[in-house]
XYZ file of C-alpha atoms in Angstrom:
600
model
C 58.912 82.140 91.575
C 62.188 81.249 90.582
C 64.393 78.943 93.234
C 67.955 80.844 92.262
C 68.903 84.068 91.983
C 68.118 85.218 88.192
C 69.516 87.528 85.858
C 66.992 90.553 84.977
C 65.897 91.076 81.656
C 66.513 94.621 79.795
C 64.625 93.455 76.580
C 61.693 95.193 76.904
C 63.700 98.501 76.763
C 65.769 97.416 74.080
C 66.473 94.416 71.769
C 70.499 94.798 71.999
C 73.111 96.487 71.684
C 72.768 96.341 68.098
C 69.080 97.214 67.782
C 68.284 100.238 65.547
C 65.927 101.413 68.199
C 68.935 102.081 70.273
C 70.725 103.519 67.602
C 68.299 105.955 66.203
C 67.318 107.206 69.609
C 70.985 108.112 70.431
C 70.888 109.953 67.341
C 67.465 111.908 68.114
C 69.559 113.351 71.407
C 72.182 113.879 69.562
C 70.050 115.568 66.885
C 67.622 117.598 69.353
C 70.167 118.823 72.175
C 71.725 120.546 68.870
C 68.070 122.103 68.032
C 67.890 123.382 71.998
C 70.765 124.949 71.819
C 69.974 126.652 68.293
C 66.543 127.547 70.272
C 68.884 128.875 72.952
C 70.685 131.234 70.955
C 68.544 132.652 68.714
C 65.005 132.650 71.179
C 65.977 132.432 74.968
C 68.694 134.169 75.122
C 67.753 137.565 73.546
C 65.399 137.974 76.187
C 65.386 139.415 79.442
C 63.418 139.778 82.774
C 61.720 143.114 81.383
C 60.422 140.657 78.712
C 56.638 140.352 78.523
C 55.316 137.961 81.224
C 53.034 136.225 78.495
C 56.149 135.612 76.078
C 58.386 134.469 78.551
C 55.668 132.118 79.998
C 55.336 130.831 75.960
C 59.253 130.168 75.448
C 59.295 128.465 79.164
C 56.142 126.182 78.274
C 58.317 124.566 75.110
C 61.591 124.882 77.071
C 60.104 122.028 79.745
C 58.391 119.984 77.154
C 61.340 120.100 75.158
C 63.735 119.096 78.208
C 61.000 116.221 79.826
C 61.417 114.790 75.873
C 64.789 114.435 75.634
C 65.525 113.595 79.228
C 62.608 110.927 79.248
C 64.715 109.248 76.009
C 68.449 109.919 77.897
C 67.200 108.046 80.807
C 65.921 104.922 79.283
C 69.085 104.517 77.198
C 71.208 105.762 80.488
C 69.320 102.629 82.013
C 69.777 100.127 79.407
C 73.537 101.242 78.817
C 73.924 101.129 82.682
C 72.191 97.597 83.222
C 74.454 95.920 80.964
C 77.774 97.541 82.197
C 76.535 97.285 85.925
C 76.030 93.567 85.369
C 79.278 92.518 83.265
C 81.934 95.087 82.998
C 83.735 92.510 80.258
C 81.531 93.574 78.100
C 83.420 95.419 75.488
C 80.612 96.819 73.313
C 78.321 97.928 76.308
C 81.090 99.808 77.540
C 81.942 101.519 74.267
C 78.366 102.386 73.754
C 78.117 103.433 77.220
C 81.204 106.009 76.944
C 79.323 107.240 73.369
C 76.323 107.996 75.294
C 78.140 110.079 77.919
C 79.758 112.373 75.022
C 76.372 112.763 73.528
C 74.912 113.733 77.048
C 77.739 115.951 77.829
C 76.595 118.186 75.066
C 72.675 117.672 76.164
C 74.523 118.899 79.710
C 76.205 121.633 78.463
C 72.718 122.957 76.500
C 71.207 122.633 80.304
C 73.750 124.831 81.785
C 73.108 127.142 79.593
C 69.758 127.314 80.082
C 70.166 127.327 83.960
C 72.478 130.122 83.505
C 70.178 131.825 81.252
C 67.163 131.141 83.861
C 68.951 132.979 86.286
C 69.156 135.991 84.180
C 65.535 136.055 83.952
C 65.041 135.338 87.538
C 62.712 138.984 88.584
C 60.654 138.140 85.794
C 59.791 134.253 86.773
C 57.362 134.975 89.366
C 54.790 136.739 86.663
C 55.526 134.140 84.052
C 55.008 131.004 85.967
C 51.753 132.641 87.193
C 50.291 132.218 83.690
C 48.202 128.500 83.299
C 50.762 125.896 81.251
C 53.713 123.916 81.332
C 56.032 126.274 82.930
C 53.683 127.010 85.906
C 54.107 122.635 86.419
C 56.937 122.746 86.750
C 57.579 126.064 89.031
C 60.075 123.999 91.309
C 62.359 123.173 89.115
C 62.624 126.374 87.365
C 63.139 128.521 90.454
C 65.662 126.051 91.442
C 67.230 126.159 88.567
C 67.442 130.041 88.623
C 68.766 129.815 92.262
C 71.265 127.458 91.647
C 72.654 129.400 88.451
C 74.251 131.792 90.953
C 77.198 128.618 91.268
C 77.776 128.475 87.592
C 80.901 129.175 86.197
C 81.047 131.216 82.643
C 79.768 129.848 79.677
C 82.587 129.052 77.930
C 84.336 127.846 81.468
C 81.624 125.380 82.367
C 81.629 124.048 78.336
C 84.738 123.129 79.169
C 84.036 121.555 82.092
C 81.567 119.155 80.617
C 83.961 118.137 78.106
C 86.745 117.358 80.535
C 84.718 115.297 82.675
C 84.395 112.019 80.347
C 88.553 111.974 80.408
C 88.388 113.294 83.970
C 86.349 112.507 86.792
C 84.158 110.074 84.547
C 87.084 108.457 83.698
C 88.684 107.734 87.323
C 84.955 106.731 88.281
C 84.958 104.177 85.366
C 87.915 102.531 86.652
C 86.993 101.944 90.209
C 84.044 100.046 88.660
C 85.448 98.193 86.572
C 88.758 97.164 88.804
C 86.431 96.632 91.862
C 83.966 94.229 89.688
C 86.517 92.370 88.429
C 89.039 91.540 90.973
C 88.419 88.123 92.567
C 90.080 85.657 95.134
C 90.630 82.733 96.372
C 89.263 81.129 99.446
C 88.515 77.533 100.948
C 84.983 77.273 101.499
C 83.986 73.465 102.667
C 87.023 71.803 101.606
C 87.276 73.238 98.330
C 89.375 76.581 97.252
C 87.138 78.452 95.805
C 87.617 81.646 93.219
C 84.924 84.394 93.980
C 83.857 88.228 93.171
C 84.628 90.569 95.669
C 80.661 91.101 96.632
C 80.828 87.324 97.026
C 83.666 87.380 99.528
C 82.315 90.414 101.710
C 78.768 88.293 101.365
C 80.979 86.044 103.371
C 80.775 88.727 106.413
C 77.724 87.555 107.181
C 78.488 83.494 107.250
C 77.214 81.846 110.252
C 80.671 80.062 110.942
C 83.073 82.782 112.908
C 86.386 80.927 111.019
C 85.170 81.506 107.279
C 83.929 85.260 108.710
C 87.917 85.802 109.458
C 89.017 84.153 106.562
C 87.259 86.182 104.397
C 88.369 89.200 105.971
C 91.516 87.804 105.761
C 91.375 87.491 101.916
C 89.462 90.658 101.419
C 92.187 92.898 102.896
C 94.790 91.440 100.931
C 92.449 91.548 97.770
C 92.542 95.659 98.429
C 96.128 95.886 98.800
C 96.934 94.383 95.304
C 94.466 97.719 94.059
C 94.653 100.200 96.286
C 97.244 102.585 94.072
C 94.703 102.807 90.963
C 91.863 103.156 93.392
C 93.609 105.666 95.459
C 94.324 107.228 91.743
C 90.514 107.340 90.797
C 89.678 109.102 94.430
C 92.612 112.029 93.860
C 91.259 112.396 90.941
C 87.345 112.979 91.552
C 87.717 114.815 94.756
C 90.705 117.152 93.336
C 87.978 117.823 90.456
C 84.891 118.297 92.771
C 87.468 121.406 94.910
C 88.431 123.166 91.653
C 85.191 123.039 90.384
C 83.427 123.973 93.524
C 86.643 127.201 94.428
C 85.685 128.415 90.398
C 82.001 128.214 91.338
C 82.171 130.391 94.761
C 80.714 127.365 96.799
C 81.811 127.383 100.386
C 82.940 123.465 100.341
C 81.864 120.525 98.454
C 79.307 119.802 101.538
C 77.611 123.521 100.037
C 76.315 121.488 97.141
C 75.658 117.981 98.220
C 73.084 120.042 100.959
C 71.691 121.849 97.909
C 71.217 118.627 95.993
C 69.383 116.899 98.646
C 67.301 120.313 99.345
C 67.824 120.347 102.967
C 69.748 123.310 104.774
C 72.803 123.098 107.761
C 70.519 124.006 110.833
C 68.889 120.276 109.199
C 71.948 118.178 108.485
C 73.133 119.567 112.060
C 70.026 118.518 113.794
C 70.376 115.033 112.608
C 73.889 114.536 112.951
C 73.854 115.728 116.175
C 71.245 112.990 117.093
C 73.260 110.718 115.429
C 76.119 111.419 117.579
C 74.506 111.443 120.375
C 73.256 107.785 119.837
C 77.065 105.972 119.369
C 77.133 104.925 123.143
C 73.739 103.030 122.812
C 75.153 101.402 119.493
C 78.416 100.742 121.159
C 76.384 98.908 123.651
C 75.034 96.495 121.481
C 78.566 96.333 119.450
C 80.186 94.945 123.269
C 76.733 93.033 123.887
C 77.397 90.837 120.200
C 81.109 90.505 121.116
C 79.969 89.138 124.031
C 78.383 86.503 122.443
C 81.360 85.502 120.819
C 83.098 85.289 123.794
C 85.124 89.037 122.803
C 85.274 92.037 124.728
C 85.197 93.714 121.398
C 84.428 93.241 118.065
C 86.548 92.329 115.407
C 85.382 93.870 112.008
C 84.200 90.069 111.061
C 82.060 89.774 113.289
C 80.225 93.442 112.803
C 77.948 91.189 110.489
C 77.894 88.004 111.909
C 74.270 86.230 112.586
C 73.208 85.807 115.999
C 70.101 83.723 117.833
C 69.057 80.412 115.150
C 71.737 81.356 112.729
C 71.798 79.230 109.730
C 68.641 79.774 108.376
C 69.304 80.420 104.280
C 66.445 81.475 101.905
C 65.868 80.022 99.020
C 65.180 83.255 95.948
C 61.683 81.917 95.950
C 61.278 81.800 99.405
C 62.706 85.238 99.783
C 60.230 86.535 97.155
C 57.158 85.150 98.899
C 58.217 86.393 102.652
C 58.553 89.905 100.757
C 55.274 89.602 98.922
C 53.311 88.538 102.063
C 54.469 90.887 104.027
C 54.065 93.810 101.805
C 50.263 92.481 101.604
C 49.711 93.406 105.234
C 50.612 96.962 104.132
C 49.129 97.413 100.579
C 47.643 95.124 98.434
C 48.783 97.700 95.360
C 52.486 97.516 96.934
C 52.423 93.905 96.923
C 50.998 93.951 93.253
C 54.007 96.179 92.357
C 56.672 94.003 93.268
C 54.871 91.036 92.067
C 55.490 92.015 88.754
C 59.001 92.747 89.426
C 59.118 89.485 90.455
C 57.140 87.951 87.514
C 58.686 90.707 84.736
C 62.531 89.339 85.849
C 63.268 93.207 86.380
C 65.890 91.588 89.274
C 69.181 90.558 88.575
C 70.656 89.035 91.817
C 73.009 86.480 90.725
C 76.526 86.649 92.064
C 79.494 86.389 89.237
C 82.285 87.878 88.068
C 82.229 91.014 86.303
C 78.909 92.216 88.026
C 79.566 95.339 90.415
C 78.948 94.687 93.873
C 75.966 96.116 96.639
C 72.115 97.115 95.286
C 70.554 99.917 93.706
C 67.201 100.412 91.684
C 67.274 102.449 88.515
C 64.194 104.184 87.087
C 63.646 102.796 83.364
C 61.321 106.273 82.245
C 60.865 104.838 78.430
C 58.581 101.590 80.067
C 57.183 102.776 83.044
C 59.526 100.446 85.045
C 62.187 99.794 86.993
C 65.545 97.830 87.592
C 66.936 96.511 90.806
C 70.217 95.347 91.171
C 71.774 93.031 94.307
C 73.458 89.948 94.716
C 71.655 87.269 96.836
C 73.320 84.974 99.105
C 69.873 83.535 100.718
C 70.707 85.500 103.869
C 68.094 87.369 106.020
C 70.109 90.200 104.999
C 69.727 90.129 101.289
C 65.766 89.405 102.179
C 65.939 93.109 103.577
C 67.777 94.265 100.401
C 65.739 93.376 97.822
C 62.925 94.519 99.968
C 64.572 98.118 100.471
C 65.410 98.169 96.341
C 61.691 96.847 95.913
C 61.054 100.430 98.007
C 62.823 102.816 95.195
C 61.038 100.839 92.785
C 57.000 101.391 93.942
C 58.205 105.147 94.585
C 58.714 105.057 90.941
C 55.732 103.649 90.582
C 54.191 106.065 92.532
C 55.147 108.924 90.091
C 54.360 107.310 86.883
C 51.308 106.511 88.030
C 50.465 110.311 88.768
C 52.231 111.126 85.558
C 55.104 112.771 86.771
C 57.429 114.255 83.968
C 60.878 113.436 83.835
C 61.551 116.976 85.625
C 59.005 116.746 88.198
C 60.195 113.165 89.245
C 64.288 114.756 89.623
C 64.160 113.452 93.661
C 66.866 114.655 96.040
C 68.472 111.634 97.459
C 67.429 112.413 101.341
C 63.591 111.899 99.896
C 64.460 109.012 97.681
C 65.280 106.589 100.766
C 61.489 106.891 101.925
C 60.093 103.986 100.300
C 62.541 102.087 100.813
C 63.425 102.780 104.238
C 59.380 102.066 104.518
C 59.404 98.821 102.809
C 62.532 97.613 104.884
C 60.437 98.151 108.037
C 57.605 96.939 107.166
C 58.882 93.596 106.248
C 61.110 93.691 109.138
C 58.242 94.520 111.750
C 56.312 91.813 110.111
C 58.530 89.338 110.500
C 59.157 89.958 114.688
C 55.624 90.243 115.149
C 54.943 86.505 114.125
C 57.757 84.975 115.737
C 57.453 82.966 118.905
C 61.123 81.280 118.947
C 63.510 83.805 121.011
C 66.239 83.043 119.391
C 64.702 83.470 115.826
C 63.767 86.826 117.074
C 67.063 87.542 118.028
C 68.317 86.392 114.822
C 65.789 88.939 113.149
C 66.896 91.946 115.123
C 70.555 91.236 114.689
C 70.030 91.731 110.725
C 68.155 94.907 111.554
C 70.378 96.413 113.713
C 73.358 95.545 111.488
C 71.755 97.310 109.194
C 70.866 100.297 111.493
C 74.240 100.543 112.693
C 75.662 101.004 109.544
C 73.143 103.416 108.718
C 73.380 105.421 111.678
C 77.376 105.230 112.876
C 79.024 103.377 109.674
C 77.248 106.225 107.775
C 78.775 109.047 109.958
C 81.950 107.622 110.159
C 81.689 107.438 106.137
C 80.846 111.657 105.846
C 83.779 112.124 108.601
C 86.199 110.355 106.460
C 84.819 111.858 103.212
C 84.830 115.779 104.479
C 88.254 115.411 105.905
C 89.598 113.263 102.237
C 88.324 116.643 100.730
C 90.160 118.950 103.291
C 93.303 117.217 102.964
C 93.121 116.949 98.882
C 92.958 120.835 98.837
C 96.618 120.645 99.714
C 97.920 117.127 97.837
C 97.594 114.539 96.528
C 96.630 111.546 99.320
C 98.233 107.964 99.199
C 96.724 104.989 99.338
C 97.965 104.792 102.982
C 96.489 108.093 104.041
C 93.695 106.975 102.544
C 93.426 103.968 105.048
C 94.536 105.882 107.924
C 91.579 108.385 107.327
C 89.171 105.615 107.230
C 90.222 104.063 110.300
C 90.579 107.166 112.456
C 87.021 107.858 111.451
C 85.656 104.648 112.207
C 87.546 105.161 115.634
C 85.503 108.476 116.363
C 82.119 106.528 115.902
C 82.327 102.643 116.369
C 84.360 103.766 119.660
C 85.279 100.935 122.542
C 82.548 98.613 120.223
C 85.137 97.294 117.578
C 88.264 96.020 118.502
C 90.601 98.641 116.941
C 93.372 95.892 115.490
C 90.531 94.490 112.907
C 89.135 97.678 111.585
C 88.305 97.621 107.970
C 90.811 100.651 106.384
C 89.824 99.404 102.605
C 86.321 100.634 103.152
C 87.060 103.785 100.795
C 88.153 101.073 98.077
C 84.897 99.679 96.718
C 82.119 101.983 97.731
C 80.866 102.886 94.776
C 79.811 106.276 96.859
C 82.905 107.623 96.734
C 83.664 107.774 93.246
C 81.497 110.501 91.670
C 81.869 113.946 90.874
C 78.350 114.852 90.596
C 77.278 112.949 94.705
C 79.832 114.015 96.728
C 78.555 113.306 100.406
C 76.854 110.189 99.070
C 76.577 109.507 102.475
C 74.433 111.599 105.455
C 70.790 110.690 103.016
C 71.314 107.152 104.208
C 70.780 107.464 107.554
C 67.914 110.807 106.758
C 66.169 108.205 104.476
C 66.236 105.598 107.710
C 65.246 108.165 110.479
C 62.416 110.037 108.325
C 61.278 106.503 107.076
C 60.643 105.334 110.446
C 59.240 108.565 111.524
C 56.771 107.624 109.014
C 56.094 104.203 109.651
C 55.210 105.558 113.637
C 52.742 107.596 111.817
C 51.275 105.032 109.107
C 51.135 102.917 112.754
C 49.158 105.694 114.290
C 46.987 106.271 111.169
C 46.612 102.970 109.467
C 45.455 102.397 106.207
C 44.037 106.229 106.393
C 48.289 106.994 105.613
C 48.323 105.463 102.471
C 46.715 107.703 100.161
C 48.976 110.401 101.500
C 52.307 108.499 101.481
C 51.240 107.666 97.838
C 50.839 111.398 96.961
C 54.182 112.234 98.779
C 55.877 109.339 96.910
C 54.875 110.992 93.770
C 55.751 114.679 94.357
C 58.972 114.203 96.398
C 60.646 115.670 93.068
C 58.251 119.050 93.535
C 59.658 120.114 97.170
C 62.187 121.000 99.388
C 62.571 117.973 102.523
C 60.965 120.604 104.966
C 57.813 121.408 103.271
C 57.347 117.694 102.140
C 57.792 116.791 105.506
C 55.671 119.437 107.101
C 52.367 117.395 105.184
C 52.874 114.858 108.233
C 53.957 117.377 110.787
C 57.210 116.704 111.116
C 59.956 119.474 111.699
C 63.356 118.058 110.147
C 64.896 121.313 111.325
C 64.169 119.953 115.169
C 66.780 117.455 116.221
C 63.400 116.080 118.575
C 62.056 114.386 115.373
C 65.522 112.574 114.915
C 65.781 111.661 118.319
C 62.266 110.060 118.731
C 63.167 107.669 115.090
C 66.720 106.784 116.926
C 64.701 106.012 120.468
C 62.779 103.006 118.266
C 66.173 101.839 117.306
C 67.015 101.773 120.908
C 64.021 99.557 121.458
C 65.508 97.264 119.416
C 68.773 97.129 121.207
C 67.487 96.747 124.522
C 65.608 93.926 123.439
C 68.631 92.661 121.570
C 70.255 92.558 125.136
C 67.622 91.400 127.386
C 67.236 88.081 124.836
């Protein structure tokens, strides 16, 4: 294992930038979304539901192959293209090839809308056709989605136009938070010597174990966000004025009426959990008062929301980090620890900090290899141990559906499912981990990082949909300023942090570099955090209950959470997501943790 943080390696994808591979393939996309859309006009669209059940079921069986093709090809080169911009926005060519690719896909986009649109049309006769052995009937799910959905399309020609607008639009504003955010760095004194870091590098710093370079960070991070905020401010208007007109032409209720639809979970659900959620701030404000405590506060200041606790200090070495994972995902599965093993040993991790390279984690499926990606930037803190963990999580669910051959249709996971592994692998690493300590405060230590991390989940989370839902109510009207912006953010982190952070150091430039923010297509980026969490650990009380019995079945759901709604997924286990019970009883282990927290 390598002892520093490495840079991943994309050249099993493709060569370069400049490889032919790359080159021809954009072309084939280019070349067969024109040959769908010929299809389209002269095949699909003739027809209509009093159409034979046997033809329709023919045209359907190519339609899906067709689509898994060229979506299989988009999203290896949408990974490639991504990995390089992701990790060095100076990159001139990867970011002209990346804007190429988005024209080319907004015509493969446009061919799909069409399509949807057309499925809808067809919608009496689907029942009969998808009843016939083929394709088609493999992909029932996403077809009868797609036909349900169609009802929020716009016309033909209107949602064309749409497409084409977004790449100077909404694509555009999202481009520049990226690259402003991953490029601005400042200056700080770190041991004596001024220092000139990335932003992810200086709100690393959150979590240092001395309380004076936590402040001065904060310090330097606020004033970093001032110098942007008007362009940033710019790129929000921008998306969220886009997402209203798009969603008032398309006779959706709010923008919340299709971020529920995209994560396939209903209002009577999101309620149910929120309301949990809600009902759970005065146990998190209880820990926030019992860590300010320790720090001799009343209450927190927003530098110390992250500080370490119990034997702080202890740094991790990116070897050390990779064994603790791998051991402890042993325990669980030997297959799971084999997965990230080869992430490990394939350098599909990039977790160097530098300039140009955008800031948190993610995990991006690479279709084309069978693989995956994972993005974060490692500071040797307990904290980035989880990280990697959770991105390690996305990447075996992956796994999971390549290795039950999953198309690229049937593996098109709402985000509230998607945090499962994850959310899994998190726990399991971090119940590993208290289980063989002896030292109190090392187990303190340990639960502080989890419950940062819950809290943020649970109340950062709902004070990020609070500030999101009202950004959107207010942009119906105007245009908001950078200052409304703050003011938003900080009134909703009022309403859920409460009496637990000391309201004079809140953190206002929160809206400024979450990536979550910034795109047309997620709005509500936000509530399938804090589902993935609560469902996860619902889980894990079951895998507890079952033992290695579970695993078969969490393997199977893994691999078909792009084939159901949340409900009926999560009905295999017996769990009602519609019951705000289930919610409860995941938040009640979280309490555990805090009462422990406060008796140590």
């Amino acid at each position: 294992m390598l002892s520093t943080p490495p840079r991943w390696d994309l050249s099993n994808i493709y060569s370069g930038l400049d490889a032919s591979e790359l080159k021809a393939d954009m072309q084939w996309i280019t070349d067969e979304g024109e040959s769908i859309n010929v299809y389209y006009q002269k095949e699909l669209a003739p027809l209509t539901s009093t159409a034979e059940p046997e033809v329709l079921a023919g045209h359907l069986d190519k339609l899906v192959e067709r689509l898994n093709n060229i979506y299989l090809k988009a999203g290896t080169i949408g990974a490639y293209l991504h990995g390089c911009v992701a990790t060095d926005s100076y990159d001139a060519e990867a970011m002209r090839m990346n804007s190429r690719f988005g024209i080319i896909m907004v015509q493969v986009q446009n061919v799909s809308t069409k399509l949807e649109a057309w499925l809808g049309k067809i919608s009496k006769a689907l029942p009969q056709a998808l009843a016939i052995d083929g394709s088609a009937k493999a992909h029932s799910f996403f077809l009868k989605e797609a036909a349900e959905q169609s009802q929020y399309l716009m016309s033909e020609a209107e949602e064309m136009l749409a497409g084409e607008l977004s790449l100077s639009g909404a694509r555009a504003w999202s481009q520049l938070q990226g690259t402003v955010t991953s490029q601005k760095i400042a200056e700080i004194e770190l041991d004596g010597e001024v220092k000139t870091l990335p932003m992810p590098a200086i709100i690393n710093l959150h979590g240092h174990p001395d309380e004076d370079v936590r402040r001065r960070a904060y310090e330097v991070e606020m004033q970093a966000w001032e110098t942007v905020k008007e362009p940033l401010a710019a790129s929000m208007n921008g998306i969220k004025g886009t997402v209203n007109t798009l969603n008032r032409h398309r006779g959706r209720k709010d923008a919340l009426h299709s971020a529920l639809d995209m994560a396939r979970i209903d209002r009577q659900t999101l309620d149910a959990m929120m309301g949990a959620m809600q009902d759970s701030f005065p146990m998190f404000r209880k820990y926030f008062r019992a860590k300010a405590k320790r720090f001799g506060q009343e209450q927190l200041p927003w530098w110390n929301l992250f500080a370490p606790t119990g034997k702080a200090g202890q740094t991790y070495t990116f070897a050390e980090a990779s064994n603790l994972i791998l051991k402890n995902f042993a325990v669980f599965s030997p297959e799971l620890k084999g997965f990230a093993q080869g992430a490990f040993e394939n350098s599909w991790i990039d977790a160097e900090q530098r300039s140009g390279k955008r800031g948190g984690a993610f995990c991006m499926s690479v279709p084309g290899v069978k693989g995956s990606r994972i993005l974060c930037n490692f500071d040797g803190s307990l904290d980035q141990v989880m990280t990697m963990a959770h991105e390690l999580g996305h990447g075996f669910h992956n796994y999971c559906m390549f290795q039950a051959d999953k198309t690229e249709l049937q593996r098109l996971t709402p985000m509230t499912m998607a945090e499962t592994a994850s959310i899994m692998c998190e726990t399991i690493v971090f119940n590993a981990i208290v289980s063989q300590v002896k030292d109190p405060q090392e187990e303190l230590a340990i639960l502080e990082t989890a419950l940062i991390s819950d809290s943020q989940v649970i109340v950062d989370i709902y004070s990020r949909f609070l500030f999101e839902k009202e950004v959107f109510e207010r942009r119906e009207k105007s245009d908001l300023s950078a200052d409304e912006l703050c003011e938003i953010m900080e009134k909703a982190q009022k309403a859920t942090y409460g009496d637990g952070l000391d309201e004079r150091y809140l953190h206002k430039y929160m809206w400024t570099w979450k990536p979550h923010y910034y795109s047309a297509g997620l709005s509500f980026y936000n509530f399938p955090y804090a589902f993935g969490l609560l469902f996860g650990v619902g889980l894990y009380a079951i895998y507890k209950e079952r033992g290695e019995a579970f695993i078969p079945e969490y393997k199977q759901l893994l691999a078909s959470t792009g084939e159901g709604t949340a409900a009926d997924l999560a009905k295999r286990f017996g769990i009602d997501i519609r019951e705000r019970k289930f919610w409860e009883q995941s938040l009640k282990v979280i309490e555990g943790r805090i009462d422990r927290y406060i008796e140590l």
